[in-house]
Short mmCIF file of C-alpha atoms in Angstrom, two decimals:
data_model
loop_
_atom_site.label_atom_id
_atom_site.label_comp_id
_atom_site.label_asym_id
_atom_site.label_seq_id
_atom_site.Cartn_x
_atom_site.Cartn_y
_atom_site.Cartn_z
CA MET A 1 -35.61 -36.66 -3.20
CA LYS A 2 -34.64 -39.83 -1.38
CA THR A 3 -34.94 -39.71 2.37
CA ASN A 4 -33.19 -41.82 4.98
CA TYR A 5 -35.99 -41.77 7.54
CA ALA A 6 -39.60 -42.87 7.96
CA TYR A 7 -42.23 -41.89 10.51
CA ASP A 8 -45.83 -42.81 11.27
CA VAL A 9 -48.84 -40.70 10.29
CA PHE A 10 -52.09 -41.27 12.19
CA TYR A 11 -55.77 -40.99 11.31
CA ASP A 12 -59.19 -42.38 12.27
CA LEU A 13 -62.01 -43.44 9.96
CA ASP A 14 -65.61 -42.72 10.91
CA GLU A 15 -67.29 -46.07 10.29
CA ALA A 16 -70.70 -44.45 9.83
CA THR A 17 -69.69 -41.84 7.24
CA GLY A 18 -66.32 -43.03 5.97
CA ASN A 19 -64.86 -39.59 6.77
CA ARG A 20 -61.20 -39.45 7.71
CA ILE A 21 -60.13 -37.65 10.90
CA ASN A 22 -56.47 -36.72 10.76
CA TRP A 23 -54.25 -36.68 13.82
CA ALA A 24 -51.14 -34.49 13.83
CA SER A 25 -47.77 -34.80 15.53
CA GLY A 26 -44.42 -33.04 15.55
CA ASN A 27 -42.74 -35.88 13.64
CA ALA A 28 -42.29 -33.77 10.51
CA GLY A 29 -40.43 -31.15 12.54
CA PHE A 30 -38.27 -33.78 14.20
CA ALA A 31 -37.29 -35.04 10.73
CA LEU A 32 -35.46 -31.73 10.16
CA THR A 33 -33.07 -32.52 13.01
CA GLY A 34 -31.55 -35.53 11.25
CA MET A 35 -31.98 -37.60 14.41
CA GLY A 36 -34.62 -39.88 12.89
CA SER A 37 -33.95 -43.06 10.94
CA LYS A 38 -35.92 -45.64 8.99
CA ASP A 39 -36.81 -47.17 12.34
CA ARG A 40 -40.08 -45.35 13.01
CA ALA A 41 -39.55 -45.71 16.76
CA SER A 42 -36.63 -43.27 16.39
CA PHE A 43 -39.25 -40.53 16.07
CA PRO A 44 -41.10 -39.06 19.07
CA THR A 45 -44.49 -40.44 17.99
CA SER A 46 -44.85 -43.97 16.67
CA SER A 47 -47.23 -46.90 16.46
CA VAL A 48 -46.58 -50.02 18.55
CA ALA A 49 -47.88 -53.53 18.03
CA ASP A 50 -48.38 -54.30 21.71
CA GLY A 51 -50.97 -51.81 22.88
CA LYS A 52 -53.64 -52.57 25.44
CA ILE A 53 -55.68 -54.24 22.70
CA GLY A 54 -53.88 -54.65 19.39
CA LYS A 55 -51.86 -51.66 18.25
CA GLY A 56 -51.29 -48.56 20.35
CA VAL A 57 -49.32 -45.33 20.19
CA LYS A 58 -45.98 -44.58 21.80
CA LEU A 59 -44.91 -41.02 22.64
CA GLU A 60 -41.31 -40.49 23.73
CA THR A 61 -39.37 -37.33 24.54
CA LYS A 62 -36.25 -37.27 22.34
CA GLU A 63 -33.06 -35.27 21.96
CA THR A 64 -32.94 -33.13 18.82
CA GLY A 65 -29.14 -33.09 18.44
CA SER A 66 -27.02 -30.13 17.40
CA PHE A 67 -29.64 -28.94 14.90
CA GLY A 68 -32.33 -28.61 17.54
CA LYS A 69 -29.99 -27.03 20.07
CA GLY A 70 -28.99 -24.44 17.49
CA PHE A 71 -32.60 -23.29 17.30
CA GLY A 72 -33.12 -23.39 21.07
CA MET A 73 -35.16 -26.58 20.81
CA PRO A 74 -32.99 -29.27 22.42
CA ILE A 75 -35.77 -31.77 23.11
CA ALA A 76 -38.93 -32.87 21.35
CA ALA A 77 -41.78 -34.40 23.31
CA GLY A 78 -43.78 -37.16 21.71
CA ASN A 79 -47.18 -35.70 20.90
CA LEU A 80 -50.37 -36.64 19.10
CA PHE A 81 -53.31 -34.30 18.69
CA ILE A 82 -56.33 -33.38 16.62
CA GLY A 83 -55.21 -30.31 14.73
CA SER A 84 -52.31 -29.40 12.49
CA PHE A 85 -48.58 -28.72 12.62
CA ASP A 86 -47.26 -25.91 10.40
CA LEU A 87 -43.80 -27.11 9.43
CA SER A 88 -42.94 -23.82 7.72
CA ASN A 89 -43.19 -21.97 11.06
CA ALA A 90 -41.93 -24.75 13.34
CA LEU A 91 -38.41 -23.37 13.68
CA LYS A 92 -39.59 -19.80 14.29
CA ASP A 93 -42.19 -20.55 16.95
CA ALA A 94 -43.06 -24.20 17.59
CA PRO A 95 -45.97 -23.61 20.03
CA LYS A 96 -47.55 -21.14 17.58
CA ALA A 97 -47.08 -23.61 14.73
CA THR A 98 -49.08 -26.24 16.64
CA THR A 99 -52.83 -25.63 16.33
CA PHE A 100 -55.66 -27.64 17.81
CA GLY A 101 -59.22 -28.58 16.97
CA PHE A 102 -61.84 -29.33 14.36
CA GLN A 103 -65.51 -28.37 14.09
CA PHE A 104 -67.63 -30.34 16.52
CA TYR A 105 -71.39 -30.68 16.80
CA LYS A 106 -71.92 -32.73 19.97
CA ARG A 107 -71.71 -32.19 23.72
CA PRO A 108 -68.66 -34.07 25.04
CA LYS A 109 -69.00 -35.88 28.37
CA ALA A 110 -65.71 -37.71 28.97
CA LEU A 111 -62.40 -38.82 27.50
CA LYS A 112 -61.61 -42.48 28.18
CA GLY A 113 -58.79 -44.88 27.42
CA PHE A 114 -55.71 -46.63 28.77
CA TYR A 115 -52.17 -45.36 29.33
CA LYS A 116 -48.86 -46.28 30.88
CA PHE A 117 -46.08 -43.81 31.56
CA LYS A 118 -42.48 -43.68 32.73
CA SER A 119 -40.49 -40.50 33.28
CA GLY A 120 -36.99 -40.03 31.93
CA ASP A 121 -34.21 -39.71 34.49
CA ILE A 122 -32.88 -36.18 33.93
CA TYR A 123 -35.31 -33.25 33.80
CA THR A 124 -34.10 -30.12 32.03
CA ALA A 125 -35.50 -26.68 31.29
CA PRO A 126 -34.31 -23.74 29.16
CA LYS A 127 -32.27 -21.02 30.86
CA LYS A 128 -30.19 -18.11 29.62
CA ASN A 129 -26.49 -18.30 30.47
CA GLU A 130 -24.20 -15.38 31.29
CA LYS A 131 -23.83 -14.62 27.58
CA GLY A 132 -27.59 -14.42 27.12
CA GLU A 133 -27.64 -17.69 25.22
CA MET A 134 -30.26 -20.35 25.86
CA GLU A 135 -29.09 -23.61 27.36
CA GLN A 136 -30.72 -26.51 29.20
CA GLU A 137 -30.49 -26.46 32.99
CA ILE A 138 -30.78 -29.73 34.91
CA ILE A 139 -33.48 -29.60 37.60
CA PRO A 140 -32.34 -32.10 40.26
CA GLY A 141 -35.00 -34.39 41.68
CA LYS A 142 -37.78 -33.26 39.35
CA ARG A 143 -39.82 -35.96 37.60
CA ASP A 144 -41.40 -35.42 34.23
CA ARG A 145 -45.11 -35.95 33.75
CA CYS A 146 -47.25 -36.83 30.74
CA ASP A 147 -50.37 -34.96 29.67
CA ILE A 148 -53.71 -36.21 28.38
CA TYR A 149 -56.50 -33.74 27.75
CA ALA A 150 -59.37 -32.66 25.53
CA ILE A 151 -60.79 -29.19 25.01
CA MET A 152 -63.92 -27.69 23.50
CA TYR A 153 -63.80 -24.03 22.58
CA GLU A 154 -65.71 -21.28 20.82
CA ALA A 155 -64.71 -20.56 17.23
CA ASN A 156 -67.12 -18.14 15.56
CA GLU A 157 -64.85 -18.13 12.53
CA ASN A 158 -63.69 -21.48 11.17
CA SER A 159 -60.18 -20.08 10.68
CA PHE A 160 -59.82 -19.48 14.43
CA MET A 161 -57.62 -22.07 16.17
CA LEU A 162 -56.09 -22.35 19.61
CA ASP A 163 -52.36 -23.10 19.67
CA GLY A 164 -49.60 -24.31 21.96
CA TYR A 165 -49.74 -21.09 23.95
CA THR A 166 -53.50 -20.78 24.31
CA SER A 167 -54.93 -24.33 24.30
CA LEU A 168 -55.38 -24.35 28.09
CA THR A 169 -55.48 -20.61 28.86
CA SER A 170 -57.78 -19.01 26.26
CA ASP A 171 -60.99 -17.26 27.33
CA LYS A 172 -62.61 -19.09 24.40
CA LEU A 173 -62.42 -22.40 26.25
CA VAL A 174 -65.83 -23.78 27.16
CA SER A 175 -65.15 -27.26 28.54
CA VAL A 176 -61.96 -29.16 29.45
CA ALA A 177 -61.18 -32.79 30.33
CA ARG A 178 -57.63 -33.14 31.66
CA ILE A 179 -55.90 -35.84 33.64
CA LYS A 180 -54.99 -34.60 37.12
CA GLU A 181 -51.35 -34.38 38.16
CA GLU A 182 -51.96 -36.61 41.17
CA ASP A 183 -53.63 -39.25 39.00
CA VAL A 184 -50.62 -39.79 36.73
CA LYS A 185 -48.98 -43.09 37.69
CA GLU A 186 -45.62 -44.38 36.57
CA GLY A 187 -45.03 -48.04 35.79
CA ASP A 188 -45.20 -50.83 33.26
CA THR A 189 -48.88 -51.69 33.66
CA TRP A 190 -51.80 -50.18 31.77
CA ASN A 191 -53.94 -47.72 33.71
CA GLU A 192 -57.50 -46.89 32.73
CA PHE A 193 -58.60 -43.25 32.65
CA ASP A 194 -62.09 -41.76 32.48
CA ILE A 195 -61.80 -37.97 32.55
CA PRO A 196 -65.01 -35.91 32.69
CA PHE A 197 -65.40 -32.67 30.77
CA VAL A 198 -65.79 -29.74 33.16
CA LEU A 199 -67.36 -26.46 32.05
CA LYS A 200 -65.23 -23.37 32.57
CA ASP A 201 -66.62 -20.81 35.01
CA GLY A 202 -69.50 -18.92 33.49
CA LYS A 203 -69.52 -20.99 30.30
CA GLN A 204 -72.27 -23.02 28.70
CA ILE A 205 -72.61 -24.78 25.35
CA ASN A 206 -75.15 -22.89 23.27
CA GLU A 207 -77.39 -25.22 21.25
CA ASP A 208 -77.76 -22.84 18.29
CA LYS A 209 -74.02 -22.24 18.04
CA LEU A 210 -73.44 -25.98 18.33
CA LYS A 211 -75.66 -26.64 15.30
CA GLU A 212 -73.94 -23.86 13.37
CA GLY A 213 -70.47 -25.38 13.89
CA LYS A 214 -69.26 -22.56 16.13
CA TYR A 215 -67.34 -24.89 18.44
CA LYS A 216 -64.15 -26.87 17.96
CA LEU A 217 -62.81 -29.86 19.83
CA ALA A 218 -59.29 -31.21 20.23
CA ILE A 219 -57.65 -34.15 21.98
CA VAL A 220 -54.00 -33.75 22.98
CA LEU A 221 -51.47 -36.33 24.18
CA SER A 222 -47.87 -35.59 25.21
CA SER A 223 -45.00 -37.49 26.83
CA SER A 224 -43.88 -34.28 28.63
CA VAL A 225 -46.49 -31.94 30.06
CA ASP A 226 -44.37 -28.85 29.30
CA GLY A 227 -42.69 -30.27 26.22
CA ALA A 228 -44.06 -27.47 24.05
CA PHE A 229 -41.70 -25.15 25.92
CA PHE A 230 -38.79 -27.64 25.79
CA LYS A 231 -39.08 -28.64 29.43
CA GLY A 232 -38.95 -32.34 30.20
CA ALA A 233 -36.81 -35.43 30.48
CA VAL A 234 -35.37 -37.28 27.51
CA GLY A 235 -36.71 -40.82 27.63
CA SER A 236 -40.08 -39.95 29.15
CA THR A 237 -42.46 -42.38 27.47
CA LEU A 238 -46.26 -42.43 27.29
CA TYR A 239 -48.27 -45.27 25.74
CA VAL A 240 -51.95 -44.72 24.94
CA ASP A 241 -54.57 -47.08 23.56
CA GLU A 242 -58.34 -47.51 23.23
CA LEU A 243 -58.95 -43.76 23.29
CA GLU A 244 -62.66 -42.96 23.33
CA LEU A 245 -64.58 -39.69 23.35
CA ILE A 246 -67.96 -40.01 25.05
CA CYS A 247 -70.69 -37.54 24.08
CA GLU A 248 -74.27 -36.89 25.11
CA GLU A 249 -76.89 -38.58 22.96
#
């Protein structure tokens, strides 16, 4: 079937092993809205030529048109993450359809890179009207905020994955590196970030479980911190480049 749109798909190659690490985004879900075109920048997540060094990634919160509004999903944040996006369940429960992580065998120390961010002008959030229908309410004076974080969590079964509801709240979390709200700067210049992993209270990384592949790690980027729940400002834009995960030797 011929399509009238195109969007970017992202992956990394491990130079030492040649293994491919796939990154996921919500672009495939956005394609269902009909708001995308053959201009890949029309999608929430796209590659840009002018990153900090060479190419970078652009994440932009977009309107989803009448299709998205009909499903109670009026906006789509630009996102990029290690994990998977289940398109078949996206319209039923988008946060549940977004799962994070892959097996990881090292102790992470920090997440580093460069970003620049600018909030959209009008922040909205879902609210039920008098008829019980969901609509977007404008929140005057509120600025949107991007999100950059990485998580390591326990996964005794390889099928176990954290999702859009649990990625930052699960009791399986062991260590988290997340940019602080007060550290997010708006502007047109690149900002460097170096975010340390912090162990959750009472948690440690067990060496035996680490060797057995009982932990998973994910990196998550979003142009709207609460975009998974359709809160944010259309036009909020996050650029990220030179992303680097630092681990203990």
